[in-house]
Amino acid sequence: SFTMNMYLFVYDLMQFCGHSWIFTNMIIRFMTFGKDSLADTFYSIGLVMRLCQLLSVLEILHILVGIDKSRLLPRFLQAIFFFFFQITERIIVLFVVINSQEEVQAKYIVCVLFFLWNLLDVVRYTYNMLARMGIYYLPLTWLNFSLCIPLYPLSVLAKGFAICVSLPYFESFGTYSIKLPFPFTFSIYFPYVLKMYLLVLFTGMCFIIQNLFYERMAHLGTGNIKNKRN
């Protein structure tokens, strides 16, 4: 309906404004302060980044309630996993790994990770906003469905590196590690959880890349390009 389409347009606009602000801020700070700007990336833009990532959880809800039908893959459960995995992996790395360890926040890998995320999102939300209005600009369409294929694996490598960097701090401070009192003998050592999550992260990457190629073929096929040009 028109109301739902307007709601999705406003949502995409808000995300576009947030990620554009972050991306522009990072570039300006780097051009002004050079390498010194990399260490305090999280302190300068972390709040807006967290807000944008929390807001992205709504995208899963949009699919569950059937509002955003344009992003559904052929199989509903496949679509849910596709978007759920992409969104939750950012939430876990940003809030659990980076936000909880102040020592990790000053690492250069945080700047690299934020740069990759926001570059992808600026393109994606620009494409989404125009698509809501029935506008399909071919170079933007190509960029939206092509840029993510090389950049998504790079972002996964950056996430994995950020997790590896954080492991010594989780081991030293015992953050999120739980040891239950007697008579229970069960305990959760969080660094082991993160190491297992690394396996999930790289395994899920193979599935996500496969679906990114599928989406690219579905939107950039010869017939689809001709229709969008017309």
XYZ file of N, CA, C and O in Angstrom, residues 58-222:
660
model
N 14.765 -3.696 12.530
C 13.423 -3.571 11.963
C 13.316 -4.241 10.596
O 12.220 -4.638 10.186
N 14.422 -4.385 9.902
C 14.378 -4.995 8.574
C 13.932 -6.454 8.649
O 13.271 -6.952 7.742
N 14.323 -7.144 9.715
C 13.851 -8.520 9.908
C 12.354 -8.518 10.164
O 11.616 -9.353 9.626
N 11.887 -7.563 10.967
C 10.452 -7.453 11.253
C 9.672 -7.139 9.981
O 8.575 -7.665 9.784
N 10.221 -6.319 9.117
C 9.555 -5.981 7.853
C 9.293 -7.229 7.020
O 8.243 -7.362 6.386
N 10.253 -8.151 7.028
C 10.086 -9.385 6.265
C 9.098 -10.323 6.953
O 8.250 -10.943 6.305
N 9.193 -10.427 8.283
C 8.323 -11.340 9.033
C 6.854 -10.991 8.867
O 6.003 -11.871 8.747
N 6.532 -9.691 8.891
C 5.134 -9.259 8.782
C 4.713 -9.027 7.334
O 3.563 -8.682 7.069
N 5.653 -9.214 6.392
C 5.310 -9.102 4.983
C 5.206 -7.690 4.453
O 4.572 -7.466 3.418
N 5.825 -6.721 5.139
C 5.769 -5.332 4.662
C 6.682 -5.137 3.462
O 6.286 -4.579 2.439
N 7.918 -5.612 3.585
C 8.908 -5.397 2.538
C 9.012 -6.640 1.676
O 9.925 -7.453 1.822
N 8.087 -6.800 0.746
C 8.065 -7.989 -0.102
C 9.101 -7.933 -1.212
O 9.437 -8.961 -1.793
N 9.621 -6.748 -1.494
C 10.589 -6.606 -2.584
C 11.908 -7.298 -2.277
O 12.684 -7.575 -3.190
N 12.188 -7.563 -1.001
C 13.478 -8.137 -0.621
C 13.393 -9.626 -0.308
O 14.356 -10.229 0.132
N 12.248 -10.225 -0.524
C 12.107 -11.644 -0.238
C 12.778 -12.486 -1.315
O 12.642 -12.230 -2.499
N 13.522 -13.478 -0.898
C 14.062 -14.462 -1.805
C 12.978 -15.502 -2.066
O 11.928 -15.495 -1.412
N 13.176 -16.428 -3.023
C 12.130 -17.402 -3.348
C 11.601 -18.174 -2.148
O 10.418 -18.474 -2.076
N 12.465 -18.498 -1.208
C 12.010 -19.249 -0.030
C 12.040 -18.343 1.192
O 13.038 -17.695 1.479
N 10.920 -18.323 1.906
C 10.751 -17.387 3.024
C 11.800 -17.609 4.103
O 12.433 -16.662 4.561
N 11.994 -18.863 4.517
C 12.957 -19.156 5.578
C 14.378 -18.807 5.141
O 15.194 -18.362 5.947
N 14.652 -18.985 3.855
C 15.961 -18.625 3.332
C 16.176 -17.115 3.425
O 17.249 -16.648 3.774
N 15.114 -16.356 3.135
C 15.202 -14.898 3.220
C 15.415 -14.448 4.655
O 16.221 -13.549 4.926
N 14.704 -15.078 5.584
C 14.845 -14.723 6.997
C 16.276 -14.971 7.460
O 16.899 -14.116 8.113
N 16.829 -16.136 7.131
C 18.200 -16.442 7.541
C 19.190 -15.475 6.909
O 20.130 -15.018 7.558
N 18.965 -15.146 5.624
C 19.866 -14.263 4.891
C 19.996 -12.913 5.578
O 21.103 -12.451 5.858
N 18.879 -12.276 5.902
C 18.922 -10.961 6.525
C 19.217 -11.043 8.018
O 19.893 -10.175 8.574
N 18.717 -12.083 8.680
C 18.966 -12.242 10.105
C 20.460 -12.401 10.378
O 21.007 -11.775 11.294
N 21.127 -13.230 9.577
C 22.553 -13.471 9.793
C 23.361 -12.208 9.527
O 24.274 -11.866 10.289
N 23.034 -11.477 8.445
C 23.770 -10.264 8.113
C 23.643 -9.196 9.198
O 24.600 -8.497 9.521
N 22.432 -9.073 9.747
C 22.190 -8.025 10.750
C 22.754 -8.419 12.103
O 23.414 -7.626 12.776
N 22.509 -9.669 12.519
C 22.943 -10.079 13.858
C 24.462 -10.161 13.981
O 25.003 -9.919 15.063
N 25.155 -10.477 12.890
C 26.616 -10.554 12.996
C 27.199 -9.174 13.284
O 28.182 -9.043 14.009
N 26.574 -8.135 12.739
C 27.015 -6.770 13.044
C 26.685 -6.414 14.492
O 27.492 -5.802 15.194
N 25.482 -6.788 14.925
C 25.073 -6.497 16.298
C 26.027 -7.154 17.291
O 26.460 -6.531 18.274
N 26.372 -8.414 17.048
C 27.252 -9.147 17.961
C 28.635 -8.515 18.008
O 29.188 -8.271 19.086
N 29.214 -8.238 16.837
C 30.569 -7.669 16.801
C 30.586 -6.268 17.393
O 31.494 -5.914 18.162
N 29.575 -5.451 17.068
C 29.563 -4.059 17.527
C 29.288 -3.956 19.019
O 30.015 -3.268 19.756
N 28.234 -4.631 19.497
C 27.810 -4.450 20.881
C 28.523 -5.394 21.855
O 28.845 -4.996 22.976
N 28.757 -6.628 21.439
C 29.348 -7.608 22.355
C 30.873 -7.511 22.362
O 31.491 -7.504 23.434
N 31.473 -7.418 21.177
C 32.938 -7.446 21.079
C 33.548 -6.063 21.268
O 34.405 -5.857 22.132
N 33.100 -5.088 20.465
C 33.740 -3.764 20.470
C 33.258 -2.907 21.627
O 34.064 -2.327 22.364
N 31.960 -2.810 21.800
C 31.415 -1.902 22.813
C 31.793 -2.311 24.235
O 31.926 -1.454 25.115
N 31.990 -3.601 24.477
C 32.263 -4.076 25.838
C 33.730 -3.992 26.226
O 34.063 -4.105 27.401
N 34.622 -3.795 25.244
C 36.057 -3.755 25.526
C 36.623 -2.412 25.055
O 36.802 -2.193 23.857
N 36.905 -1.541 25.997
C 37.398 -0.209 25.654
C 38.741 -0.274 24.933
O 39.046 0.578 24.089
N 39.550 -1.270 25.248
C 40.855 -1.401 24.603
C 40.714 -1.694 23.117
O 41.549 -1.277 22.304
N 39.665 -2.430 22.738
C 39.446 -2.774 21.330
C 38.947 -1.558 20.546
O 39.224 -1.421 19.349
N 38.235 -0.668 21.206
C 37.645 0.475 20.529
C 38.688 1.383 19.886
O 38.386 2.089 18.918
N 39.899 1.388 20.397
C 40.954 2.255 19.864
C 41.766 1.583 18.762
O 42.671 2.208 18.206
N 41.441 0.349 18.412
C 42.187 -0.358 17.379
C 41.784 0.138 15.986
O 40.648 0.511 15.741
N 42.751 0.097 15.060
C 42.500 0.544 13.692
C 41.463 -0.319 12.977
O 40.791 0.146 12.062
N 41.338 -1.573 13.396
C 40.399 -2.482 12.734
C 38.963 -1.987 12.871
O 38.126 -2.253 12.003
N 38.662 -1.260 13.931
C 37.316 -0.708 14.113
C 37.011 0.303 13.013
O 35.914 0.324 12.439
N 37.990 1.120 12.669
C 37.821 2.097 11.590
C 37.610 1.395 10.255
O 36.742 1.786 9.470
N 38.393 0.357 9.997
C 38.251 -0.404 8.754
C 36.869 -1.031 8.663
O 36.200 -0.973 7.616
N 36.423 -1.614 9.761
C 35.120 -2.265 9.805
C 33.998 -1.264 9.573
O 33.076 -1.502 8.773
N 34.050 -0.125 10.238
C 33.028 0.899 10.071
C 33.012 1.449 8.644
O 31.954 1.746 8.092
N 34.190 1.593 8.050
C 34.271 2.099 6.685
C 33.577 1.140 5.711
O 32.798 1.565 4.848
N 33.850 -0.164 5.840
C 33.244 -1.154 4.952
C 31.738 -1.207 5.142
O 30.969 -1.240 4.163
N 31.280 -1.228 6.391
C 29.851 -1.271 6.659
C 29.123 -0.083 6.049
O 28.097 -0.233 5.374
N 29.642 1.109 6.270
C 28.940 2.312 5.844
C 29.026 2.540 4.345
O 28.097 3.094 3.751
N 30.100 2.122 3.724
C 30.184 2.201 2.269
C 29.096 1.352 1.631
O 28.397 1.786 0.710
N 28.926 0.133 2.141
C 27.871 -0.744 1.633
C 26.492 -0.179 1.903
O 25.607 -0.201 1.038
N 26.278 0.362 3.087
C 24.940 0.826 3.473
C 24.534 2.121 2.787
O 23.358 2.325 2.490
N 25.488 3.002 2.528
C 25.156 4.234 1.802
C 24.634 3.893 0.412
O 23.619 4.442 -0.042
N 25.296 2.960 -0.266
C 24.860 2.534 -1.600
C 23.516 1.810 -1.513
O 22.589 2.063 -2.297
N 23.394 0.919 -0.533
C 22.180 0.097 -0.429
C 20.934 0.931 -0.132
O 19.896 0.753 -0.780
N 21.045 1.852 0.816
C 19.859 2.637 1.168
C 19.534 3.692 0.115
O 18.371 4.074 -0.036
N 20.538 4.140 -0.625
C 20.261 5.029 -1.758
C 19.459 4.277 -2.820
O 18.462 4.794 -3.351
N 19.888 3.062 -3.122
C 19.167 2.227 -4.091
C 17.743 1.939 -3.606
O 16.781 2.040 -4.381
N 17.599 1.602 -2.331
C 16.282 1.283 -1.793
C 15.324 2.463 -1.880
O 14.145 2.308 -2.229
N 15.815 3.663 -1.554
C 14.950 4.849 -1.595
C 14.437 5.114 -3.006
O 13.250 5.378 -3.208
N 15.327 5.027 -3.977
C 14.907 5.259 -5.357
C 13.969 4.154 -5.840
O 13.018 4.413 -6.583
N 14.245 2.916 -5.415
C 13.393 1.798 -5.819
C 11.981 1.945 -5.274
O 11.014 1.543 -5.926
N 11.825 2.529 -4.081
C 10.480 2.758 -3.527
C 9.665 3.675 -4.428
O 8.436 3.582 -4.482
N 10.358 4.581 -5.133
C 9.677 5.517 -6.023
C 9.625 5.014 -7.461
O 9.216 5.739 -8.368
N 10.060 3.774 -7.669
C 10.031 3.201 -9.008
C 11.143 3.683 -9.903
O 11.054 3.585 -11.129
N 12.218 4.204 -9.318
C 13.352 4.711 -10.081
C 14.497 3.709 -9.980
O 14.950 3.391 -8.876
N 14.944 3.214 -11.131
C 16.051 2.258 -11.164
C 17.148 2.824 -12.060
O 17.084 2.712 -13.282
N 18.112 3.468 -11.421
C 19.248 4.035 -12.120
C 20.265 2.920 -12.328
O 20.808 2.382 -11.362
N 20.498 2.554 -13.584
C 21.268 1.347 -13.897
C 22.650 1.298 -13.246
O 23.009 0.274 -12.651
N 23.469 2.374 -13.320
C 24.782 2.298 -12.646
C 24.670 2.062 -11.140
O 25.466 1.324 -10.556
N 23.650 2.675 -10.499
C 23.450 2.471 -9.064
C 22.985 1.050 -8.787
O 23.411 0.433 -7.790
N 22.114 0.519 -9.642
C 21.652 -0.860 -9.485
C 22.828 -1.827 -9.591
O 22.975 -2.749 -8.788
N 23.677 -1.604 -10.589
C 24.860 -2.464 -10.761
C 25.766 -2.354 -9.542
O 26.279 -3.360 -9.046
N 25.977 -1.126 -9.060
C 26.858 -0.916 -7.912
C 26.299 -1.588 -6.661
O 27.043 -2.208 -5.890
N 24.983 -1.484 -6.466
C 24.353 -2.048 -5.268
C 24.491 -3.565 -5.205
O 24.750 -4.120 -4.132
N 24.335 -4.230 -6.336
C 24.365 -5.686 -6.342
C 25.731 -6.264 -6.711
O 25.884 -7.485 -6.740
N 26.713 -5.410 -6.978
C 28.055 -5.878 -7.311
C 29.068 -5.550 -6.223
O 29.961 -6.348 -5.940
N 28.929 -4.365 -5.620
C 29.906 -3.922 -4.621
C 29.949 -4.838 -3.404
O 31.011 -5.070 -2.817
N 28.780 -5.381 -3.025
C 28.710 -6.207 -1.824
C 29.459 -7.532 -1.976
O 29.890 -8.122 -0.980
N 29.640 -8.003 -3.209
C 30.280 -9.313 -3.411
C 31.744 -9.299 -2.983
O 32.188 -10.206 -2.271
N 32.547 -8.289 -3.365
C 33.921 -8.274 -2.833
C 34.034 -7.688 -1.428
O 34.909 -8.099 -0.652
N 33.139 -6.729 -1.087
C 33.290 -6.056 0.203
C 32.755 -6.878 1.371
O 33.252 -6.751 2.493
N 31.736 -7.699 1.137
C 31.204 -8.496 2.247
C 32.241 -9.480 2.809
O 32.426 -9.556 4.031
N 32.968 -10.245 1.969
C 34.023 -11.109 2.542
C 35.092 -10.309 3.273
O 35.614 -10.768 4.295
N 35.428 -9.109 2.773
C 36.405 -8.276 3.469
C 35.894 -7.863 4.843
O 36.653 -7.829 5.817
N 34.591 -7.555 4.917
C 34.024 -7.168 6.214
C 34.007 -8.352 7.174
O 34.210 -8.179 8.384
N 33.784 -9.555 6.658
C 33.815 -10.753 7.512
C 35.232 -10.980 8.041
O 35.423 -11.315 9.216
N 36.236 -10.786 7.192
C 37.624 -10.905 7.642
C 37.932 -9.855 8.714
O 38.625 -10.151 9.696
N 37.407 -8.633 8.522
C 37.616 -7.579 9.519
C 36.928 -7.930 10.835
O 37.484 -7.692 11.917
N 35.732 -8.497 10.758
C 35.038 -8.927 11.975
C 35.824 -10.019 12.685
O 35.967 -9.996 13.920
N 36.311 -10.990 11.900
C 37.104 -12.058 12.497
C 38.366 -11.530 13.155
O 38.738 -11.981 14.242
N 39.022 -10.563 12.519
C 40.227 -9.974 13.099
C 39.897 -9.212 14.376
O 40.647 -9.281 15.363
N 38.766 -8.485 14.370
C 38.346 -7.746 15.572
C 38.084 -8.709 16.726
O 38.434 -8.420 17.883
N 37.479 -9.846 16.434
C 37.222 -10.842 17.477
C 38.535 -11.405 18.016
O 38.713 -11.555 19.234
N 39.475 -11.706 17.109
C 40.774 -12.234 17.545
C 41.529 -11.221 18.411
O 42.157 -11.594 19.407
N 41.442 -9.948 18.035
C 42.094 -8.889 18.815
C 41.480 -8.778 20.209
O 42.168 -8.488 21.196
N 40.175 -9.032 20.297
C 39.479 -8.873 21.579
C 39.683 -10.053 22.532
O 39.466 -9.913 23.743
N 40.089 -11.205 22.030
C 40.186 -12.405 22.851
C 41.082 -12.235 24.083
O 40.688 -12.642 25.191
N 42.288 -11.648 23.962
C 43.116 -11.479 25.168
C 42.447 -10.650 26.257
O 42.641 -10.920 27.455
N 41.630 -9.672 25.862
C 40.960 -8.822 26.852
C 39.805 -9.562 27.521
O 39.584 -9.414 28.725
N 39.090 -10.373 26.757
C 38.040 -11.196 27.366
C 38.646 -12.232 28.312
O 38.048 -12.576 29.328
N 39.828 -12.736 27.959
C 40.498 -13.704 28.830
C 41.011 -13.048 30.110
O 40.919 -13.626 31.200
N 41.518 -11.831 29.992
C 42.084 -11.134 31.156
C 41.017 -10.637 32.119
O 41.129 -10.784 33.334
N 39.967 -10.038 31.554
C 38.938 -9.405 32.390
C 37.782 -10.339 32.733
O 36.987 -10.048 33.626
N 37.672 -11.452 32.014
C 36.582 -12.389 32.295
C 35.211 -11.860 31.928
O 34.199 -12.327 32.471
N 35.140 -10.914 30.994
C 33.860 -10.333 30.584
C 32.959 -11.398 29.971
O 33.378 -12.149 29.085
N 31.732 -11.456 30.463
C 30.688 -12.383 29.998
C 30.965 -13.845 30.353
O 30.144 -14.710 30.033
N 32.087 -14.149 30.960
C 32.327 -15.528 31.406
C 31.551 -15.767 32.693
O 31.542 -14.925 33.593
N 30.906 -16.906 32.771
C 30.016 -17.206 33.900
C 30.432 -18.526 34.541
O 30.635 -19.530 33.847
N 30.558 -18.502 35.859
C 30.820 -19.728 36.604
C 29.736 -19.880 37.646
O 29.602 -19.074 38.568
N 28.924 -20.926 37.475
C 27.787 -21.133 38.363
C 28.255 -21.686 39.711
O 29.193 -22.489 39.784
N 27.622 -21.261 40.793
C 28.021 -21.725 42.131
C 27.610 -23.175 42.380
O 26.832 -23.756 41.625
N 28.146 -23.746 43.471
C 27.807 -25.113 43.893
C 26.294 -25.202 44.117
O 25.687 -24.266 44.635
N 25.579 -26.263 43.744
C 26.106 -27.574 43.334
C 26.346 -27.707 41.825
O 26.642 -28.784 41.346
N 26.156 -26.625 41.082
C 26.370 -26.707 39.641
C 27.872 -26.649 39.338
O 28.620 -25.911 39.961
N 28.286 -27.408 38.357
C 29.691 -27.421 37.942
C 29.835 -26.906 36.513
O 30.832 -27.150 35.844
N 28.818 -26.193 36.077
C 28.797 -25.711 34.700
C 29.304 -24.277 34.641
O 28.952 -23.453 35.479
N 30.132 -23.966 33.671
C 30.646 -22.614 33.495
C 30.748 -22.290 32.011
O 30.877 -23.190 31.171
N 30.666 -21.021 31.703
C 30.773 -20.545 30.327
C 32.009 -19.657 30.223
O 32.071 -18.606 30.870
N 32.958 -20.092 29.452
C 34.177 -19.307 29.228
C 33.997 -18.581 27.901
O 34.052 -19.189 26.832
N 33.769 -17.275 27.958
C 33.323 -16.532 26.782
C 34.320 -16.552 25.619
O 33.888 -16.569 24.461
N 35.638 -16.527 25.839
C 36.558 -16.638 24.690
C 36.306 -17.884 23.847
O 36.479 -17.854 22.620
N 35.899 -19.006 24.492
C 35.575 -20.203 23.720
C 34.329 -19.970 22.869
O 34.236 -20.459 21.733
N 33.368 -19.229 23.417
C 32.145 -18.905 22.671
C 32.494 -18.087 21.430
O 31.968 -18.320 20.334
N 33.395 -17.116 21.589
C 33.802 -16.291 20.454
C 34.541 -17.108 19.399
O 34.367 -16.891 18.191
N 35.360 -18.046 19.841
C 36.080 -18.893 18.888
C 35.110 -19.772 18.099
O 35.299 -19.981 16.887
N 34.078 -20.274 18.759
C 33.067 -21.053 18.047
C 32.269 -20.162 17.103
O 31.888 -20.577 16.002
N 32.043 -18.916 17.535
C 31.311 -17.984 16.669
C 32.108 -17.658 15.406
O 31.521 -17.406 14.346
N 33.430 -17.668 15.498
C 34.252 -17.453 14.311
C 33.963 -18.513 13.249
O 33.894 -18.209 12.049
N 33.780 -19.757 13.678
C 33.439 -20.822 12.737
C 32.085 -20.573 12.101
O 31.908 -20.747 10.889
N 31.123 -20.139 12.915
C 29.787 -19.828 12.398
C 29.863 -18.671 11.408
O 29.212 -18.676 10.354
N 30.677 -17.672 11.747
C 30.804 -16.471 10.919
C 31.319 -16.818 9.529
O 30.754 -16.384 8.517
N 32.384 -17.614 9.461
C 32.972 -17.935 8.163
C 32.155 -18.982 7.410
O 32.156 -18.989 6.175
N 31.463 -19.856 8.133
C 30.569 -20.808 7.467
C 29.376 -20.077 6.860
O 28.976 -20.334 5.716
N 28.779 -19.168 7.645
C 27.657 -18.379 7.142
C 28.044 -17.493 5.974
O 27.214 -17.193 5.112
N 29.308 -17.063 5.925
C 29.770 -16.221 4.828
C 29.597 -16.919 3.480
O 29.208 -16.283 2.491
N 29.855 -18.208 3.436
C 29.707 -18.952 2.180
C 28.263 -18.923 1.704
O 27.990 -18.737 0.507
N 27.325 -19.079 2.627
C 25.906 -19.040 2.274
C 25.495 -17.644 1.809
O 24.780 -17.479 0.826
N 25.963 -16.616 2.516
C 25.603 -15.240 2.175
C 26.140 -14.868 0.799
O 25.431 -14.260 -0.016
N 27.391 -15.231 0.508
C 27.972 -14.908 -0.797
C 27.204 -15.587 -1.911
O 26.963 -15.000 -2.977
N 26.789 -16.825 -1.674
C 26.000 -17.543 -2.673
C 24.707 -16.797 -2.973
O 24.307 -16.647 -4.138
N 24.062 -16.285 -1.928
C 22.820 -15.554 -2.129
C 23.047 -14.165 -2.727
O 22.188 -13.647 -3.444
N 24.205 -13.566 -2.450
C 24.534 -12.283 -3.072
C 24.687 -12.448 -4.578
O 24.237 -11.594 -5.354
N 25.312 -13.543 -5.009
C 25.426 -13.828 -6.439
C 24.048 -14.083 -7.048
O 23.764 -13.655 -8.175
N 23.184 -14.783 -6.290
C 21.835 -15.051 -6.783
C 21.066 -13.744 -6.969
O 20.401 -13.534 -7.993
N 21.138 -12.843 -5.983
C 20.453 -11.555 -6.087
C 20.990 -10.739 -7.249
O 20.237 -10.060 -7.942
N 22.287 -10.785 -7.460
C 22.875 -10.042 -8.567
C 22.363 -10.548 -9.907
O 22.002 -9.755 -10.797
N 22.281 -11.852 -10.057
C 21.757 -12.423 -11.299
C 20.285 -12.090 -11.483
O 19.825 -11.800 -12.592
N 19.527 -12.104 -10.367
C 18.089 -11.837 -10.448
C 17.798 -10.393 -10.838
O 16.822 -10.116 -11.530
N 18.642 -9.445 -10.393
C 18.384 -8.029 -10.648
C 19.145 -7.486 -11.847
O 18.752 -6.460 -12.415
N 20.235 -8.154 -12.232
C 21.046 -7.642 -13.330
C 21.011 -8.538 -14.556
O 21.841 -8.399 -15.454
N 20.027 -9.457 -14.574
C 19.852 -10.276 -15.765
C 19.482 -9.408 -16.952
O 18.955 -8.301 -16.819
N 19.709 -9.902 -18.155
C 19.468 -9.110 -19.372
C 18.033 -8.619 -19.458
O 17.757 -7.454 -19.759
